[in-house]
XYZ file of C-alpha atoms in Angstrom:
631
model
C 0.258 0.171 0.088
C 1.456 3.782 -0.983
C 1.705 6.233 1.337
C -1.759 8.005 -0.247
C -3.332 4.503 0.590
C -3.644 2.746 -2.657
C -3.082 -0.700 -3.112
C -0.525 -1.745 -5.199
C 0.583 -5.270 -6.626
C 3.962 -5.659 -5.091
C 5.055 -8.625 -7.661
C 4.078 -5.953 -10.535
C 7.407 -5.209 -12.092
C 6.256 -1.672 -13.072
C 6.695 -0.759 -9.008
C 9.480 -0.345 -7.067
C 9.099 -2.380 -4.106
C 11.904 -0.563 -1.667
C 10.334 3.129 -2.896
C 8.708 4.886 -0.124
C 7.097 8.448 0.361
C 6.754 10.750 -2.617
C 8.611 8.180 -5.086
C 6.466 5.796 -3.986
C 3.053 7.736 -4.765
C 4.446 8.969 -8.208
C 5.403 5.530 -9.020
C 2.071 4.127 -8.295
C 0.403 6.661 -10.221
C 2.258 5.536 -13.167
C 4.414 8.868 -13.530
C 7.463 7.353 -12.777
C 8.796 4.159 -13.598
C 10.677 1.562 -11.023
C 13.965 2.371 -12.840
C 13.181 6.423 -12.447
C 12.918 5.259 -8.574
C 16.020 3.322 -8.475
C 18.104 5.496 -10.240
C 17.041 8.614 -7.718
C 17.328 6.426 -4.486
C 20.424 5.113 -5.414
C 21.714 8.695 -6.326
C 20.158 9.713 -2.794
C 22.521 6.762 -1.072
C 25.902 7.617 -2.955
C 25.710 11.345 -2.584
C 24.253 11.186 1.075
C 20.907 13.085 0.213
C 17.955 11.987 2.742
C 15.707 14.931 1.389
C 12.722 13.096 -0.532
C 12.194 16.717 -2.533
C 15.737 16.491 -4.480
C 15.172 12.742 -5.277
C 11.649 13.095 -7.067
C 13.455 15.880 -8.635
C 16.207 13.368 -9.893
C 13.827 10.690 -10.616
C 11.842 13.304 -12.770
C 14.867 14.402 -14.621
C 15.568 10.704 -15.391
C 11.974 10.553 -16.373
C 12.496 13.316 -18.809
C 15.248 12.096 -20.979
C 13.390 9.040 -21.977
C 10.585 11.717 -23.383
C 12.933 13.672 -25.092
C 13.622 16.584 -22.311
C 16.845 17.318 -21.528
C 15.665 19.037 -18.152
C 12.974 19.673 -15.746
C 11.374 22.887 -15.168
C 10.006 22.416 -11.724
C 7.588 25.377 -12.018
C 6.147 23.571 -15.097
C 6.345 19.758 -14.837
C 3.292 19.248 -12.813
C 1.009 20.202 -15.674
C 3.541 19.042 -18.271
C 3.672 15.500 -17.475
C 2.297 12.910 -19.919
C 1.706 9.521 -19.739
C 4.079 6.325 -20.203
C 1.777 3.873 -21.801
C -0.787 4.594 -24.293
C -3.030 6.866 -22.067
C -2.869 10.297 -20.566
C -2.604 10.468 -16.881
C -4.405 12.469 -14.397
C -2.008 14.163 -12.547
C -3.628 16.914 -10.933
C -4.354 15.252 -7.514
C -0.648 14.128 -6.789
C 1.164 15.707 -4.083
C 3.378 18.186 -6.130
C 5.984 19.922 -4.072
C 5.616 23.907 -4.068
C 8.410 25.084 -6.614
C 9.729 27.319 -4.407
C 10.942 25.430 -1.958
C 11.264 22.625 -4.071
C 14.459 24.619 -6.189
C 15.469 25.683 -2.607
C 15.744 21.924 -1.840
C 17.718 20.949 -5.021
C 20.213 23.840 -4.795
C 20.859 22.852 -1.261
C 21.474 19.308 -2.283
C 24.884 17.448 -2.120
C 23.715 16.225 -5.521
C 23.235 19.269 -7.495
C 26.250 21.764 -8.557
C 24.078 25.270 -8.720
C 24.809 27.654 -11.592
C 26.346 27.635 -15.020
C 30.277 27.786 -14.406
C 32.527 25.368 -13.037
C 34.356 27.528 -10.667
C 34.086 26.338 -7.075
C 31.516 23.716 -7.945
C 32.134 20.212 -6.296
C 33.641 18.066 -8.453
C 30.947 14.588 -9.477
C 27.827 16.007 -8.776
C 25.591 14.379 -11.091
C 22.639 16.948 -11.311
C 23.014 20.411 -12.252
C 20.656 23.700 -11.495
C 20.808 26.491 -14.597
C 18.156 29.429 -14.435
C 15.834 27.540 -13.149
C 15.796 24.473 -14.827
C 17.166 20.844 -13.450
C 19.315 19.000 -15.768
C 21.546 15.484 -15.596
C 24.987 17.498 -15.686
C 25.699 15.568 -18.390
C 23.129 17.177 -20.643
C 23.768 20.528 -19.254
C 27.218 19.897 -20.617
C 26.475 18.758 -23.970
C 24.078 21.804 -24.404
C 26.655 24.269 -23.167
C 29.042 22.651 -25.331
C 26.377 23.446 -28.225
C 25.688 26.761 -27.365
C 29.301 27.936 -27.163
C 30.367 26.162 -30.295
C 27.880 28.129 -32.025
C 28.254 31.441 -30.612
C 32.286 30.851 -31.175
C 31.381 30.223 -34.995
C 29.266 33.060 -35.384
C 32.116 35.216 -33.701
C 34.708 34.030 -36.254
C 36.008 35.554 -38.993
C 33.635 34.872 -41.758
C 35.204 32.026 -44.520
C 36.689 33.876 -47.531
C 34.464 34.587 -50.458
C 34.855 36.161 -53.885
C 31.790 38.742 -53.791
C 31.857 39.119 -57.049
C 31.830 35.405 -58.350
C 29.292 34.482 -55.947
C 27.326 37.348 -56.835
C 27.650 35.971 -60.672
C 27.106 32.568 -59.686
C 23.764 33.572 -57.856
C 22.650 35.571 -60.946
C 23.286 32.589 -62.803
C 21.645 29.845 -60.752
C 18.435 31.790 -60.072
C 16.326 33.808 -62.353
C 15.228 37.154 -61.468
C 11.606 35.535 -61.018
C 12.964 32.709 -58.966
C 12.534 31.708 -55.477
C 14.372 34.397 -53.517
C 14.549 32.130 -50.216
C 16.696 29.733 -51.954
C 19.046 32.415 -53.122
C 19.365 33.845 -49.831
C 20.123 30.444 -48.297
C 22.821 30.021 -50.491
C 24.450 33.161 -49.810
C 24.185 32.693 -46.246
C 25.465 29.480 -46.400
C 28.652 30.936 -48.235
C 29.605 33.535 -46.083
C 28.646 31.636 -42.863
C 30.215 28.952 -40.676
C 27.133 27.315 -39.429
C 23.669 27.527 -41.662
C 20.435 26.419 -40.476
C 18.473 25.476 -43.594
C 14.914 24.940 -42.219
C 11.482 24.404 -44.343
C 8.687 21.617 -44.747
C 9.162 18.636 -47.467
C 9.237 19.604 -50.949
C 10.242 23.372 -50.256
C 13.407 22.735 -52.391
C 16.023 22.280 -49.443
C 17.948 19.748 -51.766
C 18.083 21.748 -54.677
C 19.543 24.758 -52.700
C 22.232 22.391 -50.984
C 23.276 21.099 -55.159
C 23.194 24.584 -55.813
C 25.386 25.899 -53.186
C 27.917 23.173 -53.527
C 28.287 24.323 -57.208
C 28.754 27.877 -55.953
C 31.359 26.727 -53.657
C 33.132 24.749 -56.177
C 33.092 27.670 -58.536
C 35.291 29.772 -55.978
C 38.961 30.345 -56.492
C 41.032 28.261 -54.621
C 41.331 24.272 -54.658
C 38.081 22.697 -54.636
C 36.271 21.795 -50.979
C 36.286 18.592 -49.748
C 32.323 17.872 -48.970
C 30.616 15.573 -46.620
C 26.854 14.732 -46.934
C 25.595 13.039 -44.065
C 22.282 12.193 -42.232
C 20.895 10.325 -39.009
C 19.841 7.285 -40.773
C 21.046 5.107 -43.617
C 17.541 5.888 -45.459
C 18.000 9.517 -45.161
C 21.450 9.147 -46.330
C 20.481 7.100 -49.268
C 17.477 9.636 -50.465
C 19.826 12.632 -49.763
C 22.660 11.218 -52.096
C 19.580 10.744 -54.707
C 18.305 13.930 -54.321
C 21.531 15.594 -54.644
C 22.767 13.733 -57.608
C 19.421 14.376 -58.986
C 19.448 18.128 -58.658
C 23.420 17.990 -59.706
C 22.001 16.673 -63.262
C 19.838 20.017 -63.905
C 23.272 22.308 -63.446
C 25.182 23.321 -66.645
C 27.689 20.493 -67.530
C 30.868 22.903 -66.126
C 29.158 22.769 -62.495
C 28.357 18.972 -63.016
C 32.123 18.357 -63.724
C 33.390 20.213 -60.907
C 31.106 18.560 -58.293
C 31.522 15.023 -59.420
C 29.710 11.939 -57.229
C 29.077 13.282 -53.962
C 28.327 9.921 -51.565
C 26.052 10.457 -48.486
C 26.865 8.508 -45.128
C 25.137 8.201 -41.648
C 26.312 10.816 -39.206
C 27.663 7.994 -36.993
C 29.631 6.557 -39.969
C 30.888 10.307 -40.574
C 32.352 10.493 -37.211
C 33.714 7.034 -37.046
C 32.013 4.790 -34.644
C 34.211 3.643 -31.676
C 33.167 -0.189 -30.992
C 31.452 -0.883 -27.506
C 30.459 3.165 -27.552
C 27.200 5.069 -28.407
C 28.183 8.334 -27.581
C 32.189 8.651 -28.347
C 33.393 8.518 -32.044
C 36.786 8.357 -33.531
C 36.517 12.042 -34.887
C 36.127 14.647 -32.000
C 38.129 17.592 -30.813
C 41.460 16.287 -30.713
C 41.014 14.547 -34.523
C 38.782 16.595 -36.554
C 36.675 15.914 -39.585
C 38.709 16.587 -42.771
C 35.933 18.264 -44.458
C 35.749 22.079 -45.770
C 31.667 21.418 -45.976
C 29.445 19.532 -44.002
C 25.921 19.222 -45.007
C 23.328 17.210 -42.541
C 20.163 16.608 -43.758
C 17.047 15.637 -41.420
C 18.453 17.469 -38.917
C 15.325 17.234 -36.744
C 16.260 13.775 -35.913
C 19.628 14.552 -34.526
C 19.550 14.581 -30.513
C 21.349 16.955 -28.361
C 24.200 14.142 -27.785
C 24.931 13.677 -31.563
C 25.005 17.515 -32.068
C 27.345 18.221 -29.488
C 29.741 15.158 -31.059
C 29.259 16.801 -34.447
C 29.899 19.807 -33.678
C 33.514 19.597 -31.734
C 34.592 16.936 -34.794
C 33.699 20.075 -37.240
C 36.779 22.180 -37.979
C 36.495 25.866 -36.514
C 37.044 26.835 -40.144
C 34.734 24.769 -42.056
C 30.949 25.536 -43.136
C 28.390 23.453 -41.627
C 24.879 23.351 -43.349
C 21.966 22.220 -41.083
C 19.049 21.126 -43.022
C 15.472 20.165 -41.495
C 12.239 20.663 -40.950
C 12.082 21.928 -37.495
C 7.986 21.088 -37.363
C 8.717 17.485 -37.931
C 8.988 15.065 -35.045
C 12.175 15.692 -33.047
C 14.963 12.757 -32.196
C 13.617 10.034 -30.462
C 16.669 10.800 -27.972
C 17.077 13.508 -25.901
C 16.833 16.970 -27.413
C 14.992 19.386 -30.033
C 18.145 21.033 -31.433
C 16.660 22.166 -34.772
C 13.873 23.444 -33.519
C 15.775 25.214 -30.843
C 18.155 26.617 -33.209
C 15.042 27.801 -36.037
C 12.878 29.569 -33.171
C 15.875 30.832 -31.057
C 15.268 35.065 -30.694
C 18.749 36.810 -31.676
C 20.216 39.890 -32.793
C 21.015 40.617 -36.618
C 24.668 40.508 -37.614
C 25.272 43.786 -39.346
C 28.061 42.558 -41.529
C 26.818 39.628 -42.502
C 23.548 41.784 -44.086
C 25.698 43.916 -45.544
C 27.562 41.245 -47.521
C 24.324 39.461 -48.487
C 23.380 43.215 -49.835
C 26.572 43.134 -52.179
C 25.833 39.729 -53.857
C 22.015 40.607 -54.381
C 20.325 38.110 -51.469
C 18.927 41.065 -49.187
C 16.826 43.407 -50.453
C 15.626 46.583 -48.599
C 13.304 45.704 -46.742
C 13.846 41.998 -46.170
C 13.851 41.042 -42.713
C 17.504 39.915 -41.542
C 19.322 36.843 -40.770
C 19.419 35.594 -37.453
C 21.449 32.825 -36.448
C 22.177 32.226 -39.751
C 18.609 30.480 -40.274
C 16.680 30.433 -43.726
C 13.453 29.190 -43.803
C 12.043 27.807 -47.519
C 8.279 28.553 -47.678
C 7.319 27.419 -51.044
C 6.206 23.619 -51.588
C 7.163 22.025 -54.641
C 6.477 18.607 -53.675
C 2.720 18.878 -53.187
C 0.060 21.265 -53.236
C -3.731 21.556 -52.923
C -5.412 20.086 -50.133
C -2.678 18.161 -48.495
C -0.559 21.666 -48.220
C -3.520 23.078 -47.251
C -3.719 20.515 -44.006
C 0.027 20.847 -43.610
C -0.501 24.397 -42.906
C -3.199 24.262 -40.867
C -1.403 21.723 -38.624
C 1.794 23.805 -38.391
C -0.500 26.857 -37.256
C -2.514 24.472 -34.836
C -5.983 25.238 -36.338
C -7.963 22.464 -36.013
C -11.141 23.574 -37.925
C -9.410 24.490 -40.988
C -7.464 21.039 -40.859
C -11.137 19.662 -40.225
C -12.165 21.401 -43.289
C -9.532 20.433 -45.455
C -9.922 16.846 -44.318
C -13.666 16.928 -45.033
C -13.389 18.529 -48.531
C -13.644 15.391 -50.608
C -10.629 16.584 -52.767
C -8.795 13.092 -54.539
C -5.585 13.871 -52.640
C -6.591 14.172 -49.402
C -9.457 11.297 -47.907
C -10.806 11.378 -44.349
C -12.041 7.783 -43.316
C -14.168 8.889 -39.847
C -14.268 6.029 -37.848
C -15.377 5.768 -33.763
C -13.137 2.843 -33.573
C -10.326 0.285 -34.757
C -10.860 -2.152 -31.971
C -12.631 -4.735 -34.240
C -11.954 -6.783 -37.234
C -12.578 -5.204 -40.515
C -13.597 -1.508 -39.560
C -15.989 0.051 -42.092
C -15.076 2.377 -44.805
C -10.897 0.793 -45.164
C -11.946 -0.490 -48.799
C -9.782 2.119 -50.447
C -6.970 1.243 -48.029
C -7.304 -2.365 -49.166
C -7.250 -1.579 -52.780
C -3.894 0.698 -52.185
C -2.409 -1.835 -50.402
C -2.882 -4.811 -52.755
C -1.879 -2.442 -55.762
C 1.232 -1.737 -54.562
C 1.820 -5.226 -53.497
C 1.280 -6.679 -56.666
C 3.684 -4.111 -58.079
C 6.264 -5.005 -55.871
C 5.869 -8.435 -56.419
C 5.972 -8.611 -60.389
C 8.855 -6.477 -60.201
C 10.832 -8.632 -57.617
C 9.711 -11.761 -59.542
C 11.050 -10.408 -63.078
C 14.707 -9.656 -61.118
C 14.220 -5.789 -61.480
C 15.283 -4.568 -58.033
C 15.236 -0.757 -59.082
C 11.562 -0.987 -60.179
C 10.916 -3.433 -56.862
C 12.273 -0.566 -54.689
C 10.389 2.178 -56.467
C 6.931 0.267 -56.496
C 7.712 -0.384 -52.677
C 7.110 3.339 -52.313
C 4.253 3.804 -53.964
C 1.812 3.360 -50.650
C 2.797 3.361 -47.064
C 0.831 2.767 -43.866
C 1.887 4.843 -40.958
C 1.070 4.425 -36.997
C 1.456 6.175 -33.972
C 1.863 3.145 -31.890
C 3.546 -0.117 -32.104
C 1.034 -2.270 -30.674
C -2.912 -2.683 -30.274
C -5.783 -1.949 -32.523
C -4.246 1.073 -33.433
C -0.074 -0.056 -33.968
C 1.893 -1.414 -36.472
C 1.702 -4.938 -35.068
C -2.158 -5.113 -35.783
C -2.222 -3.425 -39.054
C 0.917 -5.660 -40.104
C -0.780 -8.493 -39.499
C -4.143 -7.285 -41.287
C -2.386 -6.589 -44.210
C -0.934 -10.019 -44.706
C -4.195 -11.493 -44.239
C -5.444 -9.360 -47.048
C -2.823 -10.148 -49.475
C -3.063 -13.771 -48.577
C -6.459 -13.778 -49.446
C -6.065 -11.889 -52.555
C -3.620 -14.866 -53.992
C -0.090 -15.608 -55.010
C 0.369 -12.368 -57.175
C -0.412 -10.074 -54.641
C 2.669 -10.791 -52.616
C 2.773 -11.855 -49.009
C 3.925 -15.323 -46.922
C 1.165 -16.710 -48.966
C 1.020 -20.888 -48.245
C 4.868 -20.586 -47.294
C 6.160 -22.699 -49.967
C 8.664 -19.838 -51.139
C 9.840 -19.942 -47.439
C 10.753 -16.685 -45.677
C 12.914 -14.562 -48.168
C 9.838 -14.970 -50.897
C 10.181 -12.277 -53.763
C 8.588 -9.317 -53.232
C 8.771 -9.620 -49.272
C 9.473 -5.959 -47.804
C 11.927 -5.668 -45.591
C 12.559 -3.184 -42.534
C 16.189 -3.021 -40.868
C 15.798 -3.192 -37.078
C 19.439 -2.744 -35.680
C 22.581 -1.065 -37.348
C 24.971 -3.584 -39.384
C 27.740 -1.515 -39.949
C 29.539 -4.165 -41.769
C 26.842 -4.441 -44.712
C 26.470 -0.672 -44.386
C 22.747 -1.274 -43.198
C 21.226 0.764 -40.895
C 17.889 0.782 -38.491
C 15.074 1.959 -40.700
C 16.438 0.669 -43.898
C 13.764 -0.759 -45.859
C 14.327 -3.147 -48.878
C 12.759 -6.104 -50.647
C 13.730 -9.426 -51.628
C 14.285 -10.075 -55.386
C 15.192 -12.935 -57.353
C 17.872 -13.185 -59.647
C 19.949 -15.603 -61.556
C 21.365 -17.278 -58.838
C 18.566 -17.148 -56.433
C 17.181 -14.444 -53.881
C 18.880 -11.205 -53.053
C 17.643 -8.439 -50.341
C 17.972 -5.169 -52.684
C 18.095 -1.584 -50.807
C 18.364 1.395 -52.308
C 21.685 3.723 -51.709
C 21.233 6.727 -54.151
C 22.816 4.765 -57.177
C 22.327 1.102 -58.069
C 20.505 -0.825 -55.651
C 22.801 -2.855 -53.115
C 21.917 -6.810 -53.152
C 22.608 -8.909 -49.976
C 22.345 -12.533 -49.717
C 19.370 -13.008 -47.428
C 21.675 -15.358 -44.805
C 23.768 -12.512 -44.216
C 20.810 -10.232 -42.686
C 20.513 -10.050 -39.114
C 17.878 -7.433 -37.823
C 15.053 -7.408 -40.097
C 11.250 -7.798 -40.375
C 8.706 -7.559 -42.848
C 7.266 -3.811 -43.349
C 3.490 -3.561 -44.256
C 3.446 -0.718 -41.826
C 5.518 1.528 -39.810
C 5.723 3.953 -37.032
C 5.386 7.688 -38.199
C 8.745 7.911 -36.210
C 10.279 5.548 -38.792
C 8.859 7.305 -41.797
C 11.055 10.517 -41.205
C 13.175 11.052 -44.087
C 11.079 9.071 -46.593
C 8.375 9.781 -49.081
C 5.661 7.781 -50.696
C 3.036 8.395 -53.414
C 0.287 7.688 -51.286
C 0.203 7.470 -47.167
C -2.011 6.416 -45.249
C -2.260 7.818 -41.862
C -3.722 5.897 -38.978
C -4.369 8.016 -35.977
C -4.393 6.998 -32.562
C -7.312 7.411 -30.049
C -7.686 10.888 -28.762
C -6.608 9.529 -25.160
C -3.305 8.445 -26.319
C -0.257 10.817 -24.979
C 1.525 10.135 -28.737
C -1.099 11.891 -30.496
C 0.760 15.345 -31.208
C 1.060 18.079 -33.776
C 4.474 16.893 -34.844
C 3.415 13.365 -35.243
C 0.345 14.261 -37.715
C 2.308 16.975 -39.564
C 5.387 14.553 -40.073
C 2.740 11.911 -41.180
C 0.623 13.800 -43.762
C 3.995 15.228 -45.441
C 5.271 11.536 -46.345
C 3.051 11.813 -49.097
C 3.777 13.387 -52.768
C 0.327 12.502 -53.941
C -2.624 11.293 -51.737
C -2.771 11.548 -48.057
C -5.443 9.325 -46.487
C -6.127 9.995 -42.575
C -7.977 7.120 -40.801
C -9.430 8.130 -37.235
C -11.910 10.689 -35.071
C -12.753 14.109 -35.215
C -11.446 14.384 -31.965
C -8.242 12.629 -32.283
C -7.462 15.240 -35.498
C -8.769 18.037 -32.698
C -6.292 16.610 -29.886
C -3.328 16.372 -32.451
C -3.685 19.499 -33.734
C -3.733 21.146 -30.534
C -1.431 19.314 -28.612
C 2.324 20.276 -29.589
C 5.290 18.510 -28.436
C 6.880 19.985 -25.201
C 10.601 19.058 -24.716
C 12.065 20.840 -21.928
C 15.311 22.861 -22.890
C 17.431 25.635 -22.419
C 19.428 26.165 -25.490
C 16.842 28.140 -27.181
C 16.410 30.816 -24.428
C 20.220 30.732 -23.970
C 20.753 31.464 -27.704
C 18.557 34.093 -27.829
C 20.703 36.501 -25.511
């Protein structure tokens, strides 16, 4: 029985049997897991802290890291806590400590180092109280490293540039009536050490990158050494393919100067160390040998990985961070791109003057702050999908529902009260999309055309917010396998099992990194038939990579995937299964990310209430970086 009188099962692994006081109450309520409690009590024993207020704060910090926050605001945590599982928690009745006394207890604690400097701070304290926010000291140091690196690079002398040649190149690549934001982004990236190129899907970010690289190669002196990278193998393959595609649109001279630019994952770029997930071969003492580093899908980069990247980039190199700050952030702690893109700041007069010299900034244009340029013209999709995406970004649920209910060909809304039962009504269109795409994949795979099979694999994708349950990937993958089996052998699927586990047309999802094969968590592929048997085909920017199935370890069939895994991908048609309104996973970023994966058609399956909750609930990740960058 807890201190509040609630009975708990002492054999339930969710509860810490040794917990007492506030830790026990918050554990029983589902706010804290047993692991959170054990970490806090262990810290208390090691640090000699008997007061339960700092221990509760420590447990909440550990919990926050799991939910993507790098710190906890003790003033706000009582009304920002979300559920651990699939349902929201009612935390209003919990005995939250008074914030002022709670902060004072933490500042006095032997577990907490107070302040933003290391002078006179006792060594070895695991927590840090800085400007009213409580961190694990490790994450405070990472956030401080990112802030200092960005500040120092902004204050350093700008890279040497022939302004006349840059202006001539901008005039050559951007017509007078072309997108001014792309021209501005290229100019800022050429004239500044760190640039943030923000924008939604299809706004021309990769086009801008290709033209930037062409202009940098056009500058006097030796050609710059360029690295293209992304957080996942799938995103890296897409980056390489997109840069190659847009480079082909340039003049023959520009194409010759650029050559072929491969892309890699950030982990491979930094050089992984066996046995370590947070330290790399390239660091402050062994910098990366590149003059220009472009990182795509930066919204997926955690605070830890961004800190490791910044300390490995040479101070005189250019770093271009590309991504969409409105998408889902990294599954690990931190939302660095969002912090950078939205931080307040002062203009840089010297940069503005140079931008005006090259014709990238005109009278009346807003000045560039922190090197952030946002592209706002969408080329990938338009119509109802673009309208829905804008409404979700603005948090306008009425407008979002109006777009969903308009009955256009490119945006479909299947309103259903429940997906709990078998064969929910209104999903005939989804079944048709699944079967059409599967037949195309299977036909190409059996013919041995790996490239066509991989293209067909992106014709349609079902996206879910959950992994399990009636709204999750596991349930809908099984549902699709049943549809495929009922449709016959030509539709693909496991069929009667006579072709074994590796049947042609089987869609694959890589679930763990395999550095020897160059496969990474989130990569997708397909089994194809060749002259000697079957091979697993994966897209790698150029010709498909073919691998013997026996060499694969962490893979599974991918008939549906989570929205998180879909980041860095795009599909012709997308179906989004919304979680129920009470799910804490249902957020504005989840809905925006899901609908913007589509090039042509989006189908949203869910309730009006789920749409309203999603649009009205932005992700809240506690961080001190945005405010400190704005000073």
